CSV table of C-alpha atoms in Angstrom, one decimal:
chain,number,residue,atom,x,y,z
A,1,MET,CA,8.6,74.8,-48.0
A,2,GLN,CA,8.7,75.9,-51.5
A,3,PRO,CA,10.7,73.7,-53.9
A,4,ARG,CA,13.5,76.1,-54.7
A,5,LEU,CA,17.3,75.8,-55.0
A,6,ASN,CA,19.2,79.0,-55.1
A,7,ILE,CA,22.8,78.3,-54.2
A,8,ILE,CA,25.0,75.2,-54.3
A,9,THR,CA,28.1,75.5,-52.1
A,10,LEU,CA,31.0,73.4,-52.7
A,11,GLY,CA,33.6,73.0,-49.9
A,12,VAL,CA,37.1,73.5,-51.4
A,13,GLN,CA,40.6,72.9,-50.2
A,14,ASP,CA,42.2,75.9,-51.8
A,15,LEU,CA,39.8,78.8,-52.5
A,16,GLY,CA,42.2,80.6,-54.9
A,17,LYS,CA,42.8,77.5,-57.0
A,18,ALA,CA,39.0,76.7,-57.1
A,19,ILE,CA,38.3,80.3,-58.3
A,20,GLN,CA,41.0,79.8,-61.1
A,21,PHE,CA,39.4,76.5,-62.0
A,22,TYR,CA,35.9,77.7,-62.4
A,23,ARG,CA,36.4,81.4,-63.4
A,24,ASP,CA,39.5,81.2,-65.5
A,25,GLY,CA,39.4,77.5,-66.6
A,26,LEU,CA,35.7,77.1,-67.3
A,27,GLY,CA,34.7,80.7,-67.8
A,28,TRP,CA,32.1,81.0,-65.1
A,29,PRO,CA,31.5,84.7,-64.1
A,30,MET,CA,32.1,86.0,-60.6
A,31,SER,CA,29.5,87.8,-58.6
A,32,GLY,CA,30.4,91.1,-56.9
A,33,ASP,CA,29.2,89.5,-53.7
A,34,SER,CA,32.5,87.5,-53.6
A,35,VAL,CA,34.4,88.8,-50.6
A,36,GLY,CA,36.7,87.3,-48.0
A,37,ASP,CA,36.5,83.6,-47.5
A,38,PHE,CA,33.9,82.8,-50.2
A,39,ALA,CA,33.4,83.3,-53.8
A,40,ILE,CA,30.0,83.2,-55.7
A,41,LEU,CA,29.8,82.4,-59.4
A,42,LYS,CA,26.8,83.3,-61.4
A,43,THR,CA,24.9,80.9,-63.7
A,44,SER,CA,22.7,81.7,-66.6
A,45,THR,CA,19.7,80.4,-64.7
A,46,GLY,CA,19.8,82.9,-61.8
A,47,ASN,CA,21.1,80.3,-59.3
A,48,ALA,CA,24.7,80.5,-58.0
A,49,LEU,CA,27.6,78.2,-57.3
A,50,ALA,CA,29.4,79.2,-54.2
A,51,LEU,CA,33.0,78.2,-53.1
A,52,TYR,CA,33.9,78.1,-49.5
A,53,PRO,CA,36.8,76.5,-47.7
A,54,ARG,CA,35.9,72.9,-46.9
A,55,ASP,CA,36.8,73.1,-43.2
A,56,LEU,CA,34.8,76.3,-42.6
A,57,LEU,CA,31.9,74.8,-44.4
A,58,ALA,CA,32.0,71.8,-42.2
A,59,LYS,CA,32.2,73.9,-39.1
A,60,ASP,CA,29.4,76.2,-40.2
A,61,ALA,CA,27.1,73.2,-40.9
A,62,ASN,CA,28.2,71.5,-37.7
A,63,ALA,CA,29.0,68.4,-39.8
A,64,MET,CA,31.9,66.0,-39.8
A,65,ASP,CA,34.0,66.1,-43.0
A,66,LEU,CA,34.4,62.6,-44.1
A,67,GLY,CA,36.0,63.4,-47.5
A,68,GLY,CA,35.8,61.3,-50.5
A,69,PHE,CA,32.8,60.9,-52.8
A,70,GLY,CA,29.8,62.4,-51.1
A,71,GLY,CA,27.1,60.5,-53.2
A,72,ILE,CA,26.2,63.6,-55.2
A,73,THR,CA,26.9,64.9,-58.7
A,74,LEU,CA,26.3,68.2,-60.2
A,75,ALA,CA,25.1,68.3,-63.8
A,76,GLN,CA,25.0,70.8,-66.7
A,77,ASN,CA,23.1,70.3,-69.9
A,78,VAL,CA,24.7,72.0,-72.8
A,79,GLU,CA,23.4,72.5,-76.4
A,80,THR,CA,25.6,70.1,-78.5
A,81,ARG,CA,27.9,67.1,-78.3
A,82,GLU,CA,30.7,69.4,-79.4
A,83,GLU,CA,30.1,71.5,-76.3
A,84,VAL,CA,30.2,68.5,-74.0
A,85,ASP,CA,33.6,67.5,-75.5
A,86,ARG,CA,34.9,71.2,-75.3
A,87,VAL,CA,33.9,71.7,-71.7
A,88,LEU,CA,35.4,68.3,-70.7
A,89,SER,CA,38.6,69.4,-72.5
A,90,GLU,CA,38.5,72.8,-70.6
A,91,ALA,CA,38.1,71.0,-67.3
A,92,ALA,CA,41.0,68.6,-68.0
A,93,LYS,CA,43.3,71.5,-69.1
A,94,SER,CA,42.3,73.5,-65.9
A,95,GLY,CA,43.5,70.6,-63.6
A,96,GLY,CA,40.2,68.7,-63.4
A,97,LYS,CA,40.2,64.8,-63.7
A,98,ILE,CA,38.1,63.2,-66.4
A,99,PHE,CA,36.1,60.3,-64.7
A,100,LYS,CA,34.2,59.2,-67.7
A,101,PRO,CA,35.0,60.5,-71.2
A,102,ALA,CA,32.0,61.7,-73.3
A,103,GLN,CA,30.0,58.8,-74.8
A,104,GLU,CA,26.6,57.7,-75.8
A,105,ALA,CA,24.4,57.4,-72.6
A,106,ASP,CA,22.0,54.5,-71.8
A,107,TRP,CA,19.2,57.2,-71.6
A,108,GLY,CA,19.8,58.3,-75.2
A,109,GLY,CA,21.9,61.4,-74.7
A,110,TYR,CA,25.7,62.1,-74.8
A,111,SER,CA,27.5,62.7,-71.5
A,112,GLY,CA,30.8,62.6,-69.6
A,113,TYR,CA,32.0,63.2,-66.1
A,114,PHE,CA,34.9,65.2,-64.6
A,115,ALA,CA,35.9,66.1,-61.1
A,116,ASP,CA,37.0,69.6,-60.1
A,117,LEU,CA,40.2,70.2,-58.1
A,118,ASP,CA,38.4,69.2,-54.9
A,119,GLY,CA,36.8,66.0,-56.3
A,120,HIS,CA,33.3,67.4,-56.8
A,121,VAL,CA,31.9,65.3,-59.6
A,122,TRP,CA,30.2,67.0,-62.6
A,123,GLU,CA,28.3,65.5,-65.5
A,124,LEU,CA,28.1,67.2,-68.8
A,125,ALA,CA,25.3,66.1,-71.1
């Protein structure tokens, strides 16, 4: 198996609200492949972030949906500290929850954490 990651799919409770959060709140562009029950957002790296109703995703994967923190975070590295602060602010204004305000990190960088509307945890560094 080649080490490749093309799409990250997030199970969401309300697809419309999730699209508003990512597209309108955070400014992620939508792919023309977004139809029906799912949305695909483009990234500058060529990968994609997909949004799909959580119950349908669990059914498709034949997995039990346990809810809560799933032991995974998503991360985005940005160019400056100011951009970390700006994106955290945009996430909060769009309905996201700040878990950890931006601060000096033990590893020498500057980062903070927020959760989207469905509790998916993002780190900005």
